[in-house]
XYZ file of C-alpha atoms in Angstrom:
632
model
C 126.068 115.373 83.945
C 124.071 118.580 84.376
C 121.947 118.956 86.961
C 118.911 120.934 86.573
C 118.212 123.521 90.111
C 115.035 122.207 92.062
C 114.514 126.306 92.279
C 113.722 125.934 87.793
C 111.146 123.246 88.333
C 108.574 125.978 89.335
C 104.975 124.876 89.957
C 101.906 124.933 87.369
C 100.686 127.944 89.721
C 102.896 129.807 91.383
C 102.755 130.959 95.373
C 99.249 129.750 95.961
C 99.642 126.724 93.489
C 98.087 124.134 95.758
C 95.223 126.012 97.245
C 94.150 127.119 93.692
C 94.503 123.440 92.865
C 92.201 122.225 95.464
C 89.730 125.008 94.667
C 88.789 124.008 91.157
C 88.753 119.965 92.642
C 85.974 121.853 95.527
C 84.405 123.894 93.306
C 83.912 121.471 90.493
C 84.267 118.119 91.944
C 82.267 118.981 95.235
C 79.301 120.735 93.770
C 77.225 117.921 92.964
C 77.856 116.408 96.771
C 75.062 116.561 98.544
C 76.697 116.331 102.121
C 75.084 118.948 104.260
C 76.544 122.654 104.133
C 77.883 122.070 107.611
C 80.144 118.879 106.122
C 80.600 120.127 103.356
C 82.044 123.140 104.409
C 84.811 120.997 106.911
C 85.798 118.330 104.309
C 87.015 121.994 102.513
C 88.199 123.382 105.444
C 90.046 120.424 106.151
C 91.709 120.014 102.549
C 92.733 123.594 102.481
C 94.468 123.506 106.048
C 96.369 120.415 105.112
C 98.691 121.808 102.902
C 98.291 125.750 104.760
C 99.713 124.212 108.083
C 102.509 122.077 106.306
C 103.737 125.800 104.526
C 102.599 128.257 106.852
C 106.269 128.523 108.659
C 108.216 128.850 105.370
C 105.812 130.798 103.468
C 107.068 134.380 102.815
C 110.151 134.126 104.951
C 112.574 131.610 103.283
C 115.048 132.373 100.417
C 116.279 129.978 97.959
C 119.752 128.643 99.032
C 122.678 128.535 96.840
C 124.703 125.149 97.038
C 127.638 125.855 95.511
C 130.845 123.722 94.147
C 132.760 122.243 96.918
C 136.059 124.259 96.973
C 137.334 123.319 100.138
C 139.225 125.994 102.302
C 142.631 124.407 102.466
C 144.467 126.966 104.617
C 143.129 125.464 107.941
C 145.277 122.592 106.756
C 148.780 124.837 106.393
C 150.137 122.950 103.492
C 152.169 124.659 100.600
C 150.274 125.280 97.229
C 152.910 123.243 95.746
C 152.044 120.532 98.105
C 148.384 120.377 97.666
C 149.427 119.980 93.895
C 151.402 117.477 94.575
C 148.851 115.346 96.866
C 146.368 115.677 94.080
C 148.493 114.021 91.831
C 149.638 111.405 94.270
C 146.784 110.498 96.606
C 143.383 111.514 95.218
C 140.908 108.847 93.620
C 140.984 110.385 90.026
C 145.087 109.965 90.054
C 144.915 106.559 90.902
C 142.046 105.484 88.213
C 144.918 107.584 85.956
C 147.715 105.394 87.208
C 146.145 102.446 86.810
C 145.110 103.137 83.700
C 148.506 104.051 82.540
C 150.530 101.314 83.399
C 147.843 98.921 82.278
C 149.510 97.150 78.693
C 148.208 98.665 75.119
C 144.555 97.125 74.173
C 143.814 95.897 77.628
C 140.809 97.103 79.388
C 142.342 98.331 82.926
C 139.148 97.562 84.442
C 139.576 94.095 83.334
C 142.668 93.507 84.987
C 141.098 94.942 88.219
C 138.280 92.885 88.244
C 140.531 89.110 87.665
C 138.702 86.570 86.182
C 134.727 86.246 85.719
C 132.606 83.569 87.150
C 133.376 80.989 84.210
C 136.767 81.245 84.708
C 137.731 83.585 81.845
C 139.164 87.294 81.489
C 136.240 89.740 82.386
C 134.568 91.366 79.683
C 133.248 94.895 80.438
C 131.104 97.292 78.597
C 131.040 100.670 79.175
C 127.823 102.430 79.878
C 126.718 106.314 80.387
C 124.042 107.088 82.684
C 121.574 108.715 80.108
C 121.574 105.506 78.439
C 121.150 103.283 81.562
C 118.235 105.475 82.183
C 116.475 105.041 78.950
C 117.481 101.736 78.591
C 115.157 100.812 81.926
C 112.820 103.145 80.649
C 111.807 101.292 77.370
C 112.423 97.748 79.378
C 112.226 97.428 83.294
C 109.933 94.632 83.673
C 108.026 96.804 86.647
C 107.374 99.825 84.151
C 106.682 97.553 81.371
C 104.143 95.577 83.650
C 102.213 98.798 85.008
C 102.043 100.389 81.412
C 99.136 98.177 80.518
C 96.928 99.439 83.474
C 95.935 102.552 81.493
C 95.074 100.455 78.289
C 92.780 98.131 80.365
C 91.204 100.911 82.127
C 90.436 102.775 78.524
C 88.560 98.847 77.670
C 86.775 99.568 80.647
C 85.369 103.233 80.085
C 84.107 102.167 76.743
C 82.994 99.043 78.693
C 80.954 101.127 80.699
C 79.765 103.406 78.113
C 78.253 100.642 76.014
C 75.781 100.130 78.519
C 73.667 102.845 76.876
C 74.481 101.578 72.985
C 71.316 100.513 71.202
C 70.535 97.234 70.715
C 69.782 95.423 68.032
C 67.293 92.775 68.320
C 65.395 90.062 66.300
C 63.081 86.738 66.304
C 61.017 84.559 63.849
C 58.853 81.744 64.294
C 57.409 78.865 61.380
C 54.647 76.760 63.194
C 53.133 74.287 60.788
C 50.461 72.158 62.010
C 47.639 69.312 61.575
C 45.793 68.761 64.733
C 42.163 66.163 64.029
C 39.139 66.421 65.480
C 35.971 64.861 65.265
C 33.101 66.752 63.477
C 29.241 66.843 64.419
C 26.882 65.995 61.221
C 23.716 66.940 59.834
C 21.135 65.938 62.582
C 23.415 65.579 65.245
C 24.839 61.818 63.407
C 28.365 61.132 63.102
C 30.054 62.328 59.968
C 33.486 61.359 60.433
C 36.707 63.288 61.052
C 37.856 66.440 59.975
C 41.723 67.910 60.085
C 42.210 71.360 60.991
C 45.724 72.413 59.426
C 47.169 75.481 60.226
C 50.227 77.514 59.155
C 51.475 80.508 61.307
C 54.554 82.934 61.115
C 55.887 85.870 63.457
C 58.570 88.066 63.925
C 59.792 90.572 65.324
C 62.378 93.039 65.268
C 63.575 96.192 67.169
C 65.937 98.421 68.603
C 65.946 98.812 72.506
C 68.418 100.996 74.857
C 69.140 101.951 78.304
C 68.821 105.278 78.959
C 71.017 107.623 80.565
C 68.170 109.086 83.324
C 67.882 105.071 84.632
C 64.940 104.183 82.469
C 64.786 102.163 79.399
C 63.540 102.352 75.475
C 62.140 100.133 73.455
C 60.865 99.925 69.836
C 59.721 96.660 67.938
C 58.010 96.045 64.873
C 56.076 92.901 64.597
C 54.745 90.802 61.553
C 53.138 88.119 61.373
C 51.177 85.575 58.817
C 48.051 82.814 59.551
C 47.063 80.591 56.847
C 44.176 78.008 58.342
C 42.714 74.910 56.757
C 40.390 72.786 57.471
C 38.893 69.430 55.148
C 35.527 67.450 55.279
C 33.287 70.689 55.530
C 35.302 72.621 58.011
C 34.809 76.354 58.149
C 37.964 79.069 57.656
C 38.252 82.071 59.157
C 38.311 85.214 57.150
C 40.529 86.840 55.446
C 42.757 83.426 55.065
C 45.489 83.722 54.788
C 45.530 86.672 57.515
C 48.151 89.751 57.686
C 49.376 91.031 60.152
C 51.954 94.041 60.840
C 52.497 96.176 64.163
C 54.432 98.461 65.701
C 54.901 98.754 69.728
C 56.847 101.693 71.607
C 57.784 100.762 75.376
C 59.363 103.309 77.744
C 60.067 102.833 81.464
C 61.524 105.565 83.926
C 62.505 105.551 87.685
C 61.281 108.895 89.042
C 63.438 108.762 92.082
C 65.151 105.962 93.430
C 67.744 105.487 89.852
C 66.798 108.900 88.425
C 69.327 110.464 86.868
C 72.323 110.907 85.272
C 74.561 111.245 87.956
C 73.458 108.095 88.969
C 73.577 106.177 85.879
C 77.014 107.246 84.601
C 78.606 106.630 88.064
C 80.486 103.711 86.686
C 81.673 105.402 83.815
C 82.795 108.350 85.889
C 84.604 105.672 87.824
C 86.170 104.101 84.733
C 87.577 107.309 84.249
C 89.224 108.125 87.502
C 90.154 104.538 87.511
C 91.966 105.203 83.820
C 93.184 108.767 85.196
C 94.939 106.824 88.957
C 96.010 104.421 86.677
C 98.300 106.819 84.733
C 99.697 107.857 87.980
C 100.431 105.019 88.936
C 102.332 104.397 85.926
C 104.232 107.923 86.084
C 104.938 106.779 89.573
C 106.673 103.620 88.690
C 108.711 105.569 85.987
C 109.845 107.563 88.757
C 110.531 105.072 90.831
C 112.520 102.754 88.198
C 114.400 105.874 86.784
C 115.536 106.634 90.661
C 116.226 103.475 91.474
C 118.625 103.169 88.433
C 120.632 106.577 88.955
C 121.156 105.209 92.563
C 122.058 101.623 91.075
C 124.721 104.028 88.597
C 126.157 105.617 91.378
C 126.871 102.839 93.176
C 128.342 101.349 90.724
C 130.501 104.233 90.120
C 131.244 104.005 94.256
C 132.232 100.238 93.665
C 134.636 101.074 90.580
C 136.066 103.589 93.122
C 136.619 101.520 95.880
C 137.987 98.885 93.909
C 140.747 101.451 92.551
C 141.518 102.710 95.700
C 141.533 99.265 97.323
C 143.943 98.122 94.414
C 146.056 100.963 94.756
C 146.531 100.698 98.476
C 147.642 96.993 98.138
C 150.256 98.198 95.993
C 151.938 100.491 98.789
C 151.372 98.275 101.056
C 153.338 95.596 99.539
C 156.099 97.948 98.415
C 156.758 98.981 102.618
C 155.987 94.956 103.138
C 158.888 94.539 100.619
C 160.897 97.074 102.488
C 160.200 95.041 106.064
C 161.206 92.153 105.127
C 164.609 93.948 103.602
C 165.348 95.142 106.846
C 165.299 91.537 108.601
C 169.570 91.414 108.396
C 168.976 94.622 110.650
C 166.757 95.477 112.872
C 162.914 93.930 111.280
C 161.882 91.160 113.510
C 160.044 87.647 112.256
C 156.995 88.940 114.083
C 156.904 92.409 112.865
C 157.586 90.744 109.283
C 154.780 88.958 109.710
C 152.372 91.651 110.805
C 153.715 92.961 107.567
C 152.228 90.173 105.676
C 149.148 89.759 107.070
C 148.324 93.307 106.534
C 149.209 93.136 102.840
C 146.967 89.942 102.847
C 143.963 92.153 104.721
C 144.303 94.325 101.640
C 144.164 91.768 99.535
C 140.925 90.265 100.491
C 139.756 93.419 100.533
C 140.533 93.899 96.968
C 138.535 90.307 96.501
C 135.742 91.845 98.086
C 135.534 95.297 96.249
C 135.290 92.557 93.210
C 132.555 91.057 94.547
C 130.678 94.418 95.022
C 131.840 95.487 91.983
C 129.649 92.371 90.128
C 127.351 93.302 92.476
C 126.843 96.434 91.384
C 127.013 95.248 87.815
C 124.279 92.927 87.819
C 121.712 95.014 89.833
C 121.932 97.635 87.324
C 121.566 95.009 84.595
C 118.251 94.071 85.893
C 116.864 97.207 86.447
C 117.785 98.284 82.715
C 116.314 95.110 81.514
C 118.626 95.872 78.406
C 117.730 92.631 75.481
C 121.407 92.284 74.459
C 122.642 92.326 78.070
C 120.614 89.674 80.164
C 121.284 89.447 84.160
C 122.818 85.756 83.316
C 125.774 88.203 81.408
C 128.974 87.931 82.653
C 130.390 91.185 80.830
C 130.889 93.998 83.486
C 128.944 97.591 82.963
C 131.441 100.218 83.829
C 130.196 103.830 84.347
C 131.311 105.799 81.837
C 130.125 109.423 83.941
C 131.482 110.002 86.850
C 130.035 111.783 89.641
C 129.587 115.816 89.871
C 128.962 118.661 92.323
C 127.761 121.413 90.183
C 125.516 123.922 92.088
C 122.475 123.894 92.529
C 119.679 126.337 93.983
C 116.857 124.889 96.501
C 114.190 125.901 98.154
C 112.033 124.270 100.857
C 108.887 126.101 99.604
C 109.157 125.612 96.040
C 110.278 122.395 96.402
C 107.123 121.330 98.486
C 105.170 123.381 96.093
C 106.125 121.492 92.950
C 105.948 118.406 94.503
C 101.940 119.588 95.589
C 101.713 120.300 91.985
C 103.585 117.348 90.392
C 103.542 114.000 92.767
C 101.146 111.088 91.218
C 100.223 109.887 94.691
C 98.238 113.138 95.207
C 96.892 112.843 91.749
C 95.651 109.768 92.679
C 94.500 110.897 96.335
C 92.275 113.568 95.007
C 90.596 110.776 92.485
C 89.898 109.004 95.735
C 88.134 111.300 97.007
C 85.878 111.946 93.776
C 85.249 108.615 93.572
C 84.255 108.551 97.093
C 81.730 112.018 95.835
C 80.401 109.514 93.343
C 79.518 106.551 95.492
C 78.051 108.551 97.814
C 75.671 110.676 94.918
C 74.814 107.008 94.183
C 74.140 105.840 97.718
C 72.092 109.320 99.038
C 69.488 108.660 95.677
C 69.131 104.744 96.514
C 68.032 106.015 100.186
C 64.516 107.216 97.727
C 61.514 105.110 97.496
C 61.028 103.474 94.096
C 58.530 105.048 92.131
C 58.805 103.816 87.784
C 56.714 104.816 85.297
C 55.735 102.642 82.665
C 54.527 103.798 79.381
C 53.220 101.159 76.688
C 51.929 102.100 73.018
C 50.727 99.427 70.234
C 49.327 99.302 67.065
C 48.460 96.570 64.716
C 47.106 95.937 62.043
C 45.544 92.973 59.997
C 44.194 92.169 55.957
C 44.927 89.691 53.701
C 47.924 91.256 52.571
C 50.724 92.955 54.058
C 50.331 95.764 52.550
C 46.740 96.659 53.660
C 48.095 95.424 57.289
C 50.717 98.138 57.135
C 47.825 100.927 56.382
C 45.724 99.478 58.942
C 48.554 99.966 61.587
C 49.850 103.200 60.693
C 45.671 104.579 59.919
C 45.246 103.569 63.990
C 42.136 101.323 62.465
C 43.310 99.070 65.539
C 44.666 100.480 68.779
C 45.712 96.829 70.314
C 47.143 98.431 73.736
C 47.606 102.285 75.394
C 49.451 101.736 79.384
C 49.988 103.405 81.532
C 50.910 102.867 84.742
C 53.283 103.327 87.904
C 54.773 101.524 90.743
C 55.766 102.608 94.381
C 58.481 100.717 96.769
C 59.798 101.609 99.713
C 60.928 99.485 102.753
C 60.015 100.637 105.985
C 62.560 101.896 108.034
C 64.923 101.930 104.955
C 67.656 100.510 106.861
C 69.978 99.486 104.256
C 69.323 102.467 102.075
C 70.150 104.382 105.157
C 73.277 102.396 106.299
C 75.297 102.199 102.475
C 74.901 105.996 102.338
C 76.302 106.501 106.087
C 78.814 104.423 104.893
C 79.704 105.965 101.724
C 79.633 109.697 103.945
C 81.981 108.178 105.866
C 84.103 107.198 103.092
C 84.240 110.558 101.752
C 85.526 111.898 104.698
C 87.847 109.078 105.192
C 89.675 110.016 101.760
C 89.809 113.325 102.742
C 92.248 112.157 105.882
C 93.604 110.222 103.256
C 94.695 112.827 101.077
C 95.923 115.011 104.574
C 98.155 111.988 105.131
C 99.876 111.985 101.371
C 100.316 115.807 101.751
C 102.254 115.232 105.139
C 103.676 112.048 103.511
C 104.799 114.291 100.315
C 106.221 116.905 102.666
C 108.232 114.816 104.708
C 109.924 112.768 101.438
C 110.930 116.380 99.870
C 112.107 117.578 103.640
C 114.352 114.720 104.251
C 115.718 114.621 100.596
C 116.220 118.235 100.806
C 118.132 117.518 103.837
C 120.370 114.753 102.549
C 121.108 117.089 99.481
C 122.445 119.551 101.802
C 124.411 117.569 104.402
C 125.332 115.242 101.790
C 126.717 118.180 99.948
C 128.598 119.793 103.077
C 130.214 116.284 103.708
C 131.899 116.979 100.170
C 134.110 119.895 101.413
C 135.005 118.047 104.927
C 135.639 114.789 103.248
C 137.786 116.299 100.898
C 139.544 118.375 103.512
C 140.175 114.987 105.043
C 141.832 113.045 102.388
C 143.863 116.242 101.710
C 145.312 116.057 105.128
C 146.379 112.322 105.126
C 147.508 112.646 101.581
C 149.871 115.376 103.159
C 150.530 112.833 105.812
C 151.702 110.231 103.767
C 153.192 112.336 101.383
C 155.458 113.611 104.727
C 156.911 109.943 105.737
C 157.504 109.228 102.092
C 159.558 112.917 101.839
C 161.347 111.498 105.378
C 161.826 108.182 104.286
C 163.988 109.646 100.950
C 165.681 112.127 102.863
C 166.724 110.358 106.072
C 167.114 107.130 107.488
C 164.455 107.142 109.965
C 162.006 106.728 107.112
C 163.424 102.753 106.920
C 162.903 101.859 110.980
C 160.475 98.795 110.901
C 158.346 101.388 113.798
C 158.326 104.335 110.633
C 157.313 101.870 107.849
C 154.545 100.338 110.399
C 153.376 103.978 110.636
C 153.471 104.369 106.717
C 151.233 101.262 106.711
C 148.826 102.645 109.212
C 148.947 106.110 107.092
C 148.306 104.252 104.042
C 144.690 102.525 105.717
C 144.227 106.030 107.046
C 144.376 107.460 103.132
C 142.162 104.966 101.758
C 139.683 105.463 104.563
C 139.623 108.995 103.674
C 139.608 108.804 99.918
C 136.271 106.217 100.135
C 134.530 108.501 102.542
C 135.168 111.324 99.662
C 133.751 109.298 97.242
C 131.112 108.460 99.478
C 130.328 112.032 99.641
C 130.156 113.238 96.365
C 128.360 109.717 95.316
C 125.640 110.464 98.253
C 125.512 113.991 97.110
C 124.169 112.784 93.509
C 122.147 110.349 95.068
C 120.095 112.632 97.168
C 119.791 115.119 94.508
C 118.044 111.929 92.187
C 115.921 111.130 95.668
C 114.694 115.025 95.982
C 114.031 114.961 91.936
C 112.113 111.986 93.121
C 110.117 113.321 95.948
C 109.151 116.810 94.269
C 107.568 114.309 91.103
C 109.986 115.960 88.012
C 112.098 112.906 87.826
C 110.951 112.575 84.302
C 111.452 116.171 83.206
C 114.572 116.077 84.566
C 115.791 113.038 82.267
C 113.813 114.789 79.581
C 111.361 111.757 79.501
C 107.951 112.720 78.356
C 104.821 109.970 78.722
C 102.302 109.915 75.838
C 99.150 107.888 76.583
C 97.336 107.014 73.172
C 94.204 105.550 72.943
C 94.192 101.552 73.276
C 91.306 101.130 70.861
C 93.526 103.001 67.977
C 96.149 100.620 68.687
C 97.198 97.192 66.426
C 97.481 93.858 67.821
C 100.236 93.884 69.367
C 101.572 97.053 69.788
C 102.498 98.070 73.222
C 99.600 100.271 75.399
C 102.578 102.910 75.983
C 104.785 104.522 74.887
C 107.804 106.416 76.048
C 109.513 109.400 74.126
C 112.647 110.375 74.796
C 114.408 114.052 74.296
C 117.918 113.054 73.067
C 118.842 116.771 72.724
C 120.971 118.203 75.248
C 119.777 120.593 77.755
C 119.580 123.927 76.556
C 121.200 125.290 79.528
């Protein structure tokens, strides 16, 4: 699989990528903080020296270094050409997956017959799988991705949550009173007359639109009607005009003029909504890069476990051909104890081989769930096998670019630098709350009233009557201001806490892409000695087995106990090679990982739509792809 150079993943901005980075967050985010000039000034200072000090020694003195393909220098080893040929065909880990491959019968899966029976009882059933596909498999369905993909979607529900705290809105009332209340009634000369009954029949509404306003005060406009139809029996007297009109209109504003002024103020939550929506994306980038890591290292160890298991297999097969050969030898010169040394280190191999089994299922399974793949649940006893084997193709790094793109590219900055705006916005919020409370309130109605609506309406709009002009406003202020004082001493400190904050995931950053830098580099040294290694006991071996063909001292029970300890020796040697090149592409997924291109990398690209355009049930995310191969 090709691996693309760390030194091609440049930054957004070359060379002074992070400081201009920080600049426009200071420059825009800072400039509505109203820390004094003196703080002000050191929260920047302090920002810009966290990443200067981590670069300063690298900066303008290191060059990009060239890790080439392992081609290990074999004449320290002083073997023939033809030899070296020979061992690669004989003793390497590739010419033993061949070999057991090729004496494996037609239509049977060699890995099949490696790995026995399954847990049921039954022939193992395996499945082989790439790593591009494992990748985008657990892309589209690890349970952790899928779970931290809706965090952006409910954070979108909350900015327009938020935001419709300054809709209009809508509101309406009516009344119907219908009554008959008696009452006694004074006659002519002051003698009783009886009882009258004053009836009555009375109607109101009102409707309006009111608002919130984005400056902390509030709006409100309401038109009113209303109708009075009185009656009265035995003589009573009615008002006039009956039935009575009535129709007005009333306009109420109210405005903070410090303490809640302004739109800073206001909108803080919605500002928050968004940062909240913006860390949540992060996030969500930061569990792809996490799950897409975590299943190229599950890969390659299942490719390790495959490889062990071959070489395992393979070196219970010598060792029961020189066991074979012992016990031959027992009508000369083979003992019954060094027979049974014989045996019990053929047996040693064997549980071994039961063991690289085990890991191999192991293996299997954790990759499983990590891919989350529908068709192949965890409870599935059919065995992934990796279908791409490991590489060591060169690659170019570079401690300064690396650090530089991860600056650039890691969510957990992204999300440190929201911190600290949101910390900016609490404390814009907490430094206007320290103000007195001063509100203005602002009151305007008009009415009018006739015996129809109509004439109402021209009375109201004609100002004929001016019910109500206010105005008026109202001052607040606790003395000593304690609290107001306290929350924004408290929200200054915040600030400057997520300002240490952010200095920490800098140093954090730099110390993931330093020590993945430095496992890609030992890791990929190891290759050549490793390999250097199994060279020289493959020539070992493939010595006592020229000896033991030629001569007769190759078939003493003491020379086949040294074959035996030759043949441990090999296998030790060819698992610590494929330990090697296995760590090698694991540390060059972990530096992917630490310099935040994971995703380019695997040619993933993460689309965030909007949740309100989305069905019912259609997923909050979505994930494309690039199927086409690198151009490169």
């Amino acid at each position: 699989m090709k691996q693309t150079p760390p030194s091609r993943v440049r930054p957004a901005m070359a060379g002074t990528a992070p400081f201009a980075a920080l600049v426009v967050l200071l420059s825009g985010g800072c400039a509505g903080s109203k820390l004094s000039q003196n703080t002000e000034a050191e929260l920047r200072r302090s920002m810009l020296n966290a990443l200067q000090r981590e670069i300063a020694q690298s900066e303008g003195t290191e060059s990009p270094r060239e890790l080439g393909s392992p081609s290990p220098d074999t004449s320290k080893l002083e073997i023939r050409p033809e030899h070296l040929d020979q061992i690669e065909q004989e003793y390497s880990t590739v010419a033993d997956v061949a070999r057991v491959a090729a004496r494996t019968p037609e239509g049977v899966d060699p890995l099949a017959t490696l790995a026995g029976d399954n847990l049921m009882g039954l022939p193992t059933q395996t499945l082989g799988v790439s790593l591009e596909r494992a990748i985008q498999t657990a892309v589209a369905n690890n349970l952790n991705a899928e779970f931290a993909r809706y965090a952006p979607a409910i954070n979108q529900a909350t900015i327009v949550e938020a935001e419709a705290a300054f809709d209009w809105l809508l509101f309406g009332s009516a009344t119907y009173q219908d009554s008959s209340v008696p009452r006694a009634s004074q006659g002519f000369g002051g003698s009783g007359s009886g009882v009258i009954r004053e009836q009555s029949e009375v109607f109101s509404a009102a409707a309006g639109l009111r608002r919130t306003l984005t400056t902390g005060g509030s709006l409100g406009l309401t038109h009113t009607l209303g109708s009075t139809n009185v009656g009265t029996s035995f003589f009573g007297s009615e008002p006039t005009p009956n039935p009575a009109r009535n129709a007005g209109f009333e306009v109420e504003l109210s405005q903070p003029l410090l303490r809640g002024f302004g739109e800073s103020v206001n909108t803080a939550e919605i500002r928050l909504a968004r940062n909240a929506e913006r860390s949540s994306v992060a996030d969500l980038r930061a569990q792809l890069i996490d799950t897409v890591t975590e299943t190229e290292r599950a890969y390659w160890t299942l490719v390790q476990r495959y490889q062990e298991l071959v070489i395992y297999t393979r070196l219970l097969e010598r060792g029961e051909q020189v066991r074979d050969d012992i016990k031959a030898r027992r009508v000369q010169d083979a003992r019954q104890a060094q027979v049974a040394d014989a045996v019990a280190r053929v047996e040693r191999r064997r549980a071994d081989v039961l063991r690289a089994r085990q890991a191999l299922r192991r293996a299997s399974d954790n990759l499983k769930q990590l891919v989350n793949d529908p068709d192949l649940p965890v409870g599935s006893e059919t065995l992934l096998i990796p279908a791409d084997g490991p590489t060591a193709e060169s690659v170019s790094v570079s401690l300064l670019d690396a650090i530089t793109t991860a600056v650039a590219e890691r969510p957990e900055l992204d999300q440190a630098l929201l911190t600290i705006d949101d910390a900016q916005i609490r404390e814009q919020v907490a430094r206007n709350l320290r103000k007195p409370r001063l509100d203005l309130q602002a009151e305007a109605r008009l009415l009018g009233l006739d015996d129809t609506y109509g004439n109402a309406y021209e009375d109201s709009v004609s100002n004929r009557f001016i019910d109500e002009w206010l105005i008026g406003i109202a001052f607040e202020q606790p003395i000593g201001n304690r609290a107001g004082e306290a929350a924004f001493r408290r929200a200054r400190l915040q600030r400057m806490q997520s300002v240490v904050s952010y200095r920490r995931a800098v140093q954090g950053v730099v110390l993931d892409v330093k020590t993945a830098l430095d496992n890609v580099i030992t890791s990929h040294d190891l290759i050549e000695q490793s390999t250097l290694s199994r060279i020289a006991q493959g020539e070992a071996l493939r010595t006592l087995g020229v000896e033991k063909e030629l001569t007769n001292l190759g078939y003493t029970v003491e020379r086949l106990n040294v074959e035996l300890n030759q043949q441990e020796s090999l296998a030790g040697a060819q698992i610590a090679e494929a330990a090697a090149v296995i760590s090698y592409n694991t540390a060059l997924a972990d530096l992917y990982a630490a310099m935040g291109t994971t995703l380019e990398r695997s040619r993933i690209d993460l689309i965030v739509p909007d949740a309100n355009q989305l069905e019912p049930g259609e997923a909050p995310m979505d994930y494309v792809v690039d199927p086409a191969p690198d151009a490169e």
